[in-house]
mmCIF file of N, CA and C in Angstrom:
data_model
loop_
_atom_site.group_PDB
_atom_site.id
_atom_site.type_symbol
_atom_site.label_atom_id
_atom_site.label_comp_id
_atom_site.label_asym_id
_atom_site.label_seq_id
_atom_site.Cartn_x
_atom_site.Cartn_y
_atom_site.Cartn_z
ATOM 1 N N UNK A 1 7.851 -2.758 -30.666
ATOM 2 C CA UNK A 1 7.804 -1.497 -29.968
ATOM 3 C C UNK A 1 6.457 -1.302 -29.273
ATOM 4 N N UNK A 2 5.503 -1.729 -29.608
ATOM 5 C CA UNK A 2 3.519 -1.214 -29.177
ATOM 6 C C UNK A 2 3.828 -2.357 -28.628
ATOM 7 N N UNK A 3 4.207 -3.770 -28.206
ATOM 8 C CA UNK A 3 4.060 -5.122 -27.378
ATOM 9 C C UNK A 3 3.719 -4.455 -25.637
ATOM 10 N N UNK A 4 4.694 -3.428 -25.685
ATOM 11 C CA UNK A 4 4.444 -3.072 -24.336
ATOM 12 C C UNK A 4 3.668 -1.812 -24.150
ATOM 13 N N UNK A 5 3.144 -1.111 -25.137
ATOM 14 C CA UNK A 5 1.939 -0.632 -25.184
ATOM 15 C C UNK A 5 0.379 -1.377 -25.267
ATOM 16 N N UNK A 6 0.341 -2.396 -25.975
ATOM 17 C CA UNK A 6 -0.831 -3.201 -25.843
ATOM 18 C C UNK A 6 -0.486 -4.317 -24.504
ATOM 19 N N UNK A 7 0.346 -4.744 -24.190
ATOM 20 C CA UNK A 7 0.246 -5.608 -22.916
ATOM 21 C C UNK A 7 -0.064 -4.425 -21.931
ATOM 22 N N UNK A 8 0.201 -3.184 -21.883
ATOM 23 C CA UNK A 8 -0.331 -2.185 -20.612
ATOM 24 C C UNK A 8 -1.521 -1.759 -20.388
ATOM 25 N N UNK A 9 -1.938 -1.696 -22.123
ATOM 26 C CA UNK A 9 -3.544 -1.537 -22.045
ATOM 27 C C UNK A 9 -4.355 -3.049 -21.591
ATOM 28 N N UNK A 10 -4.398 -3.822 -21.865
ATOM 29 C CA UNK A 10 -4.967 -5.118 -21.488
ATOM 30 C C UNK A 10 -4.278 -5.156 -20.219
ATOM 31 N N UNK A 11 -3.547 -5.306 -19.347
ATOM 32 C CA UNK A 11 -3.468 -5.334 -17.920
ATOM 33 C C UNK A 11 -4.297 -4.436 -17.001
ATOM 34 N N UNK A 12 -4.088 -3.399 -17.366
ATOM 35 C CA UNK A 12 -5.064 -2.164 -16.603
ATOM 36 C C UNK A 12 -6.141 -2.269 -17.200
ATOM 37 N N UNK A 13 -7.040 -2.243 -18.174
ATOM 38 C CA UNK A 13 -8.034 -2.960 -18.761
ATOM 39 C C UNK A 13 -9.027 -4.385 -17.475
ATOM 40 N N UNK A 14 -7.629 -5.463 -17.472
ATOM 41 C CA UNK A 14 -8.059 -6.415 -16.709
ATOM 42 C C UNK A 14 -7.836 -6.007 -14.624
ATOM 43 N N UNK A 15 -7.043 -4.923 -15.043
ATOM 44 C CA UNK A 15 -6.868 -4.803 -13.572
ATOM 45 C C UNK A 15 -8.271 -4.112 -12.903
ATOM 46 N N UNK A 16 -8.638 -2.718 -13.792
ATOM 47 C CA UNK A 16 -9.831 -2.097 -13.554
ATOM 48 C C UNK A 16 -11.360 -3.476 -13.628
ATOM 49 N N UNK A 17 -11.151 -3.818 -14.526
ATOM 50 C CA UNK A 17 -12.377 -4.687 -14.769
ATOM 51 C C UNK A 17 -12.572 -5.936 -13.894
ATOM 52 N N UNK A 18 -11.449 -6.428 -13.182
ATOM 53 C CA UNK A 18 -11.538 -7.294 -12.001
ATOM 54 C C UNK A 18 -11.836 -6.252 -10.412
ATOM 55 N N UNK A 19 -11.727 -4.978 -10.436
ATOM 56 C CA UNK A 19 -12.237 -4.426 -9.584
ATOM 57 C C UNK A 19 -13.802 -4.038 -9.892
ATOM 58 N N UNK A 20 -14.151 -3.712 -10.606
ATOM 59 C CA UNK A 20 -15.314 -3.846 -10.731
ATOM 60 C C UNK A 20 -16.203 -4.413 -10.505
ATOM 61 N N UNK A 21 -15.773 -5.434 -11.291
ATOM 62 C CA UNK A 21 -16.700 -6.952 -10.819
ATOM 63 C C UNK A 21 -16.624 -6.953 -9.651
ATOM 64 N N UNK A 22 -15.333 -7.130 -8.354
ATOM 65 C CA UNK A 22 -15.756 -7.510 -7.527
ATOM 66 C C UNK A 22 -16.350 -7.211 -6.597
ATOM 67 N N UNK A 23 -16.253 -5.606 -6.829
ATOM 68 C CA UNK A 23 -16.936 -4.804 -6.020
ATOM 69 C C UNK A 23 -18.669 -4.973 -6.715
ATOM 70 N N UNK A 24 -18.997 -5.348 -7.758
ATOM 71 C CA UNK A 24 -20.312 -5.264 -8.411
ATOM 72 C C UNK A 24 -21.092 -6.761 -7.634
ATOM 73 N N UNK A 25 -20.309 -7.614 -7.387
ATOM 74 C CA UNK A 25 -20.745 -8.609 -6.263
ATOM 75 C C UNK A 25 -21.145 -8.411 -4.856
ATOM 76 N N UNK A 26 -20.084 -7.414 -4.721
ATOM 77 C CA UNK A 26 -20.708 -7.167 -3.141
ATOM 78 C C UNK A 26 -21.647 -6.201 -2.831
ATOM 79 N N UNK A 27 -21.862 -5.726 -3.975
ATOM 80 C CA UNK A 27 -23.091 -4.665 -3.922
ATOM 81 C C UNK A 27 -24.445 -5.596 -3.880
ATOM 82 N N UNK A 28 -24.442 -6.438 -4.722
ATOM 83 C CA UNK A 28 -25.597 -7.400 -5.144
ATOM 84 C C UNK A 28 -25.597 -8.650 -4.078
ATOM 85 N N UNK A 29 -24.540 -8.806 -3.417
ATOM 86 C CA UNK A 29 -24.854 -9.493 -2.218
ATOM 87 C C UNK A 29 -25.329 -9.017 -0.833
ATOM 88 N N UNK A 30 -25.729 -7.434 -1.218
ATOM 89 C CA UNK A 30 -26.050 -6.733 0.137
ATOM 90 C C UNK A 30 -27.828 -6.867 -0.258
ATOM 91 N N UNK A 31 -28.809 -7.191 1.230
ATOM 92 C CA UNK A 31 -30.048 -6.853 1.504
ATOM 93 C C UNK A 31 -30.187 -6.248 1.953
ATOM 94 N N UNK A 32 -31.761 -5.842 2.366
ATOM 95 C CA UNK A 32 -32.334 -4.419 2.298
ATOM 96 C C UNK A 32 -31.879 -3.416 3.484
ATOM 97 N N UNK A 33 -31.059 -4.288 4.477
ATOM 98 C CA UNK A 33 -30.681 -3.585 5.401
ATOM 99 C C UNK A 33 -29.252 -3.484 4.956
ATOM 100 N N UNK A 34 -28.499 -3.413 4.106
ATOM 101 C CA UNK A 34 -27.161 -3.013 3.673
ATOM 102 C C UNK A 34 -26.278 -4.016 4.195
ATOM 103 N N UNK A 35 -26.882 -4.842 4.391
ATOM 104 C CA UNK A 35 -25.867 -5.796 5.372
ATOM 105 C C UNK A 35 -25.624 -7.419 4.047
ATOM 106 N N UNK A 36 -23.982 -7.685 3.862
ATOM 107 C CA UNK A 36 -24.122 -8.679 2.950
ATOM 108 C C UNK A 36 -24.671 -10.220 3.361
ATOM 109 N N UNK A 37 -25.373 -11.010 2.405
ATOM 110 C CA UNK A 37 -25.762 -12.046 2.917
ATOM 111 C C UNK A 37 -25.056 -13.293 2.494
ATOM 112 N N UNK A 38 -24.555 -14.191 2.998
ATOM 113 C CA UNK A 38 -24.005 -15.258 2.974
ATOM 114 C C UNK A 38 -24.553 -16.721 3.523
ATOM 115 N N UNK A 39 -24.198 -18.061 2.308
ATOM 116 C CA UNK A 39 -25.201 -18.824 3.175
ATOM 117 C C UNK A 39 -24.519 -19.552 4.470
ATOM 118 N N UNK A 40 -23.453 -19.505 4.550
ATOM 119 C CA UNK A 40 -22.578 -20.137 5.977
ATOM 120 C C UNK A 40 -21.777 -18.930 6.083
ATOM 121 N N UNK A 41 -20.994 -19.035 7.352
ATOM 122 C CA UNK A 41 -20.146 -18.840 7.766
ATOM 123 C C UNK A 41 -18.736 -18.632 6.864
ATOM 124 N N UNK A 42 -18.516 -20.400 6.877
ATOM 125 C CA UNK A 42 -17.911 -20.569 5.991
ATOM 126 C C UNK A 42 -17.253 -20.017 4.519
ATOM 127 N N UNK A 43 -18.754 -19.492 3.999
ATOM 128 C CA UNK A 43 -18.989 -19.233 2.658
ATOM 129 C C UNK A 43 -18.162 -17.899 2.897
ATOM 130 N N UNK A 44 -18.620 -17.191 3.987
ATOM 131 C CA UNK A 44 -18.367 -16.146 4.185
ATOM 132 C C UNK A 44 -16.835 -15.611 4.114
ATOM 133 N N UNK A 45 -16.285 -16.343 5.015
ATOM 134 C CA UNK A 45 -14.706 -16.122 5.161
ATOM 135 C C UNK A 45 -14.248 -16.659 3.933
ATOM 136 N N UNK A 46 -14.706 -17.758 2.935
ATOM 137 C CA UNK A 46 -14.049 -18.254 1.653
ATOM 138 C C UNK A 46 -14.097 -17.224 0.594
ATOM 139 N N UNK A 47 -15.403 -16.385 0.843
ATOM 140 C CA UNK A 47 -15.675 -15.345 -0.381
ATOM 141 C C UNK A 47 -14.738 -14.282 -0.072
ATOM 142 N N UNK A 48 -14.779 -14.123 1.200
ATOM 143 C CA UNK A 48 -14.153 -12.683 1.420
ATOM 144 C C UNK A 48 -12.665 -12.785 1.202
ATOM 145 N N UNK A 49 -11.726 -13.805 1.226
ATOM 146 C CA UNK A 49 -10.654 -13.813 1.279
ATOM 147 C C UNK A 49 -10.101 -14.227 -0.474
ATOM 148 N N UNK A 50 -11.346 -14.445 -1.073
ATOM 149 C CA UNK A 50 -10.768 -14.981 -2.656
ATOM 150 C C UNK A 50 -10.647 -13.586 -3.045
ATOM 151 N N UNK A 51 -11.944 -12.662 -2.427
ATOM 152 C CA UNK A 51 -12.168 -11.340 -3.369
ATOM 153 C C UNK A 51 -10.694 -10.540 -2.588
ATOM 154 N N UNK A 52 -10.398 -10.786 -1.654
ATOM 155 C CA UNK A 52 -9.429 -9.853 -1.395
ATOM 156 C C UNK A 52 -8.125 -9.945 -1.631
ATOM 157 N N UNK A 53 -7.418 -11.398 -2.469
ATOM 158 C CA UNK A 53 -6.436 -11.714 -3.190
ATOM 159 C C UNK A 53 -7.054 -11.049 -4.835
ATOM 160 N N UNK A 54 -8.164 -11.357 -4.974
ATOM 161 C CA UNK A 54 -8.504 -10.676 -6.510
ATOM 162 C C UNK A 54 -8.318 -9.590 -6.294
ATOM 163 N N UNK A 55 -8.513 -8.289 -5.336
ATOM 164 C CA UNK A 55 -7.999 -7.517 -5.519
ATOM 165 C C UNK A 55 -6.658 -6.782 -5.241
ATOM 166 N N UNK A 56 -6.161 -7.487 -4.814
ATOM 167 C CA UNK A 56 -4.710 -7.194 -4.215
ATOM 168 C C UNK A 56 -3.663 -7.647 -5.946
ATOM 169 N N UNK A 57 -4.390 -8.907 -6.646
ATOM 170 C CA UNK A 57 -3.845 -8.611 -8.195
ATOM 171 C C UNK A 57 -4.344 -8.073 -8.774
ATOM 172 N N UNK A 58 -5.473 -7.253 -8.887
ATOM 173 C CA UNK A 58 -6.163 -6.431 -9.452
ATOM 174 C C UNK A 58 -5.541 -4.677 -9.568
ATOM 175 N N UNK A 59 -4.738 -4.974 -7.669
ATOM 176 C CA UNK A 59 -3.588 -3.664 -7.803
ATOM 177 C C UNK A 59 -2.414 -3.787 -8.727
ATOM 178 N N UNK A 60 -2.211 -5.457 -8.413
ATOM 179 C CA UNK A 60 -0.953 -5.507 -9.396
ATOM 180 C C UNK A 60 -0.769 -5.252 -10.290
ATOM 181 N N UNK A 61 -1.646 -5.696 -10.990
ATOM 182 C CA UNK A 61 -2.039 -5.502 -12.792
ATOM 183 C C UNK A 61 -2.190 -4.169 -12.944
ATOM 184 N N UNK A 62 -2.880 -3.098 -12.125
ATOM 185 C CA UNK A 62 -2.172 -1.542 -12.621
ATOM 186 C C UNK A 62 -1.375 -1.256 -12.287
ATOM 187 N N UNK A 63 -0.574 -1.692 -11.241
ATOM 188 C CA UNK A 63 1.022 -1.595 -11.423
ATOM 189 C C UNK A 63 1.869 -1.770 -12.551
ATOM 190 N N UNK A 64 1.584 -2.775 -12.618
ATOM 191 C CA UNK A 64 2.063 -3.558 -13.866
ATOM 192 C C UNK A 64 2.133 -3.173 -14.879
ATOM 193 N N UNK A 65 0.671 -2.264 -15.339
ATOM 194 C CA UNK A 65 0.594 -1.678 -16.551
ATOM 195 C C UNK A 65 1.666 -0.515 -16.305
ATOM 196 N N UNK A 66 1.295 0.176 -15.307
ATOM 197 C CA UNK A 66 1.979 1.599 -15.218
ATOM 198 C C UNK A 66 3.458 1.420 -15.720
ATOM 199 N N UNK A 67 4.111 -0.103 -15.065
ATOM 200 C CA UNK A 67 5.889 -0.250 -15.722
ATOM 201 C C UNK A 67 6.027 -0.722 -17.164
ATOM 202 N N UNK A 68 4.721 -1.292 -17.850
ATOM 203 C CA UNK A 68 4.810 -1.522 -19.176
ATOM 204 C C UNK A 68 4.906 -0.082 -19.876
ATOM 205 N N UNK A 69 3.615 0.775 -19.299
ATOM 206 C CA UNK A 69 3.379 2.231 -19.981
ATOM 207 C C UNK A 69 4.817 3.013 -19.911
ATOM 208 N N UNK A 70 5.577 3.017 -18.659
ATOM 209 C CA UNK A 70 6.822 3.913 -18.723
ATOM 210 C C UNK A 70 8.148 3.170 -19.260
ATOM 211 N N UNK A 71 8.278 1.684 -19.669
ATOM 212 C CA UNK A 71 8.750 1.031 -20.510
ATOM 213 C C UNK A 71 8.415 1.188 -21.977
ATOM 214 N N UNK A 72 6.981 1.695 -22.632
ATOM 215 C CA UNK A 72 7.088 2.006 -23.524
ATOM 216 C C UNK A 72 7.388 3.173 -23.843
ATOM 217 N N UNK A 73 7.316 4.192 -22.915
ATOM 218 C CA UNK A 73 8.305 5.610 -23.347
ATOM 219 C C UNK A 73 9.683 5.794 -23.312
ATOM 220 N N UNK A 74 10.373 5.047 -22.476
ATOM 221 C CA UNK A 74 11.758 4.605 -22.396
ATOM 222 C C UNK A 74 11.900 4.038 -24.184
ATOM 223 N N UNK A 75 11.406 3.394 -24.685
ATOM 224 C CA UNK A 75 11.458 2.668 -26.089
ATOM 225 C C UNK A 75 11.080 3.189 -27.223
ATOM 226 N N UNK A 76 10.543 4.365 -26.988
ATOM 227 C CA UNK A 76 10.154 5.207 -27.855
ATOM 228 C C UNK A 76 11.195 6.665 -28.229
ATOM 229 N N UNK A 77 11.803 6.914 -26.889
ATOM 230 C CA UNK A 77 12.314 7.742 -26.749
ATOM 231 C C UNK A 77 14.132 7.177 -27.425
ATOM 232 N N UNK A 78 14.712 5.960 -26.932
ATOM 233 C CA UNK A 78 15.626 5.098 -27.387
ATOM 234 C C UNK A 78 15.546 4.900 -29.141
ATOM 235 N N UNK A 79 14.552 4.528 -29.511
ATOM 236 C CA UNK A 79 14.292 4.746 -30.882
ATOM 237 C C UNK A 79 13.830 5.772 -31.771
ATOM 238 N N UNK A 80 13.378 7.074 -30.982
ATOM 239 C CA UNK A 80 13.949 8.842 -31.670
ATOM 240 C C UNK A 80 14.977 9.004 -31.746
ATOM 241 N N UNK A 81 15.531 8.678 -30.041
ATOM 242 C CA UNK A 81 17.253 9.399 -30.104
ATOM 243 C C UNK A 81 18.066 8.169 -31.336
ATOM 244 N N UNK A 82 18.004 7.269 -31.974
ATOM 245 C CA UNK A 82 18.580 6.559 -32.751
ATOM 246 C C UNK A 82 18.322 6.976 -34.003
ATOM 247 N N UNK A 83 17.061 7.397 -34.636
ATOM 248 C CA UNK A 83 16.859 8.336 -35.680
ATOM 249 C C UNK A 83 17.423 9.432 -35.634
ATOM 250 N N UNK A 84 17.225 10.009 -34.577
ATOM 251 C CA UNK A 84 18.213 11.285 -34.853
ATOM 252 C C UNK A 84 20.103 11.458 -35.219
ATOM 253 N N UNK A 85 20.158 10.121 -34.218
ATOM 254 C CA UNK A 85 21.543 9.870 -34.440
ATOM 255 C C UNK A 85 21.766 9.638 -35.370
ATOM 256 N N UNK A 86 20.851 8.874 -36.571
ATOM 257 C CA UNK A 86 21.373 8.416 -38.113
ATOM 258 C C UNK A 86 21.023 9.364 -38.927
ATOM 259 N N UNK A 87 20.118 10.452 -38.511
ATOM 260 C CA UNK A 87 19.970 11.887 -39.335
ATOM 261 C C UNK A 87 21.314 12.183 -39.329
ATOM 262 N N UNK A 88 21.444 12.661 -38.250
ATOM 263 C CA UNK A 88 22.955 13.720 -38.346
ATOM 264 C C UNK A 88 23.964 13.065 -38.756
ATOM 265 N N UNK A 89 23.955 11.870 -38.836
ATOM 266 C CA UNK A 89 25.474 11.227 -39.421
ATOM 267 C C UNK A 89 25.418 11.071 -40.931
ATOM 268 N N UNK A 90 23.862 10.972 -41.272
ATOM 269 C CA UNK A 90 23.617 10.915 -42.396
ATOM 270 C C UNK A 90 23.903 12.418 -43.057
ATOM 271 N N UNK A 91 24.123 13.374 -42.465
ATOM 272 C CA UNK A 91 24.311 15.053 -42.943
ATOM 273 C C UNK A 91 25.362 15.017 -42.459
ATOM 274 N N UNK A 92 26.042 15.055 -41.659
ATOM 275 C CA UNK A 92 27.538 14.876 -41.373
ATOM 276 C C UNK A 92 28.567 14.079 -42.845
ATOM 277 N N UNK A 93 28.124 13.361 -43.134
ATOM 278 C CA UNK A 93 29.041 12.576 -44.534
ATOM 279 C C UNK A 93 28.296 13.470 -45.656
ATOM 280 N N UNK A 94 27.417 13.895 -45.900
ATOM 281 C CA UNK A 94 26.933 14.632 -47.017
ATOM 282 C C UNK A 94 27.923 15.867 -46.817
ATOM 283 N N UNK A 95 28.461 16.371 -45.901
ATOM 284 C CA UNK A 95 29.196 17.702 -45.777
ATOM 285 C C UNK A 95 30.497 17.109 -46.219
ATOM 286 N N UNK A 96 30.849 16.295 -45.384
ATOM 287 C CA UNK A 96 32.186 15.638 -45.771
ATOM 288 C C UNK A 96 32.750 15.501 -46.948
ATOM 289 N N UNK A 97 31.433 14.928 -47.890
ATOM 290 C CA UNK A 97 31.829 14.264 -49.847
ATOM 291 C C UNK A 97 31.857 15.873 -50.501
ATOM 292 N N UNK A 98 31.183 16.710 -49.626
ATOM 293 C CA UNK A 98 30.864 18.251 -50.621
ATOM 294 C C UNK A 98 32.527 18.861 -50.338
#
């Protein structure tokens, strides 16, 4: 039942914390004129396009969590309404034997 409560926390966990970082790189790759520094060209378009698939799964993964999180209320709620159902049947035959 918590599998998809703890896989939601560790996704959004990893989703937030891969935004971070990558944004905590491009802060630290900016000099004094705000402008980022790179040593090629190259480097440039390779960095920018890894960080912008990292964050495009970085959305995913709070997506992701969000359908684990409303999957675990769906499962929670499925397993009240089943207690309740075996309450009342369980008082339903107690009336019955009386």
């Amino acid at each position: 039942m918590y599998i998809f409560l703890i896989l939601g926390i560790l996704s959004l966990l990893s989703g937030i914390g891969l935004i971070y970082w990558i944004n905590r790189r491009r802060f630290y790759r900016r000099n004094v004129a705000g402008l980022e520094g790179f040593s090629s060209f190259e480097a440039s378009l390779f960095i920018r396009f890894i960080e912008r698939i990292g964050k495009w799964l970085a959305y995913a993964l709070i997506l992701f969590s969000l359908f684990l999180f409303y999957l675990h209320s769906l499962e929670k709620e499925r397993i009240e309404d089943k207690k309740q159902r075996i309450e009342m049947s369980d008082k339903a035959s107690k009336i019955e034997t009386n």
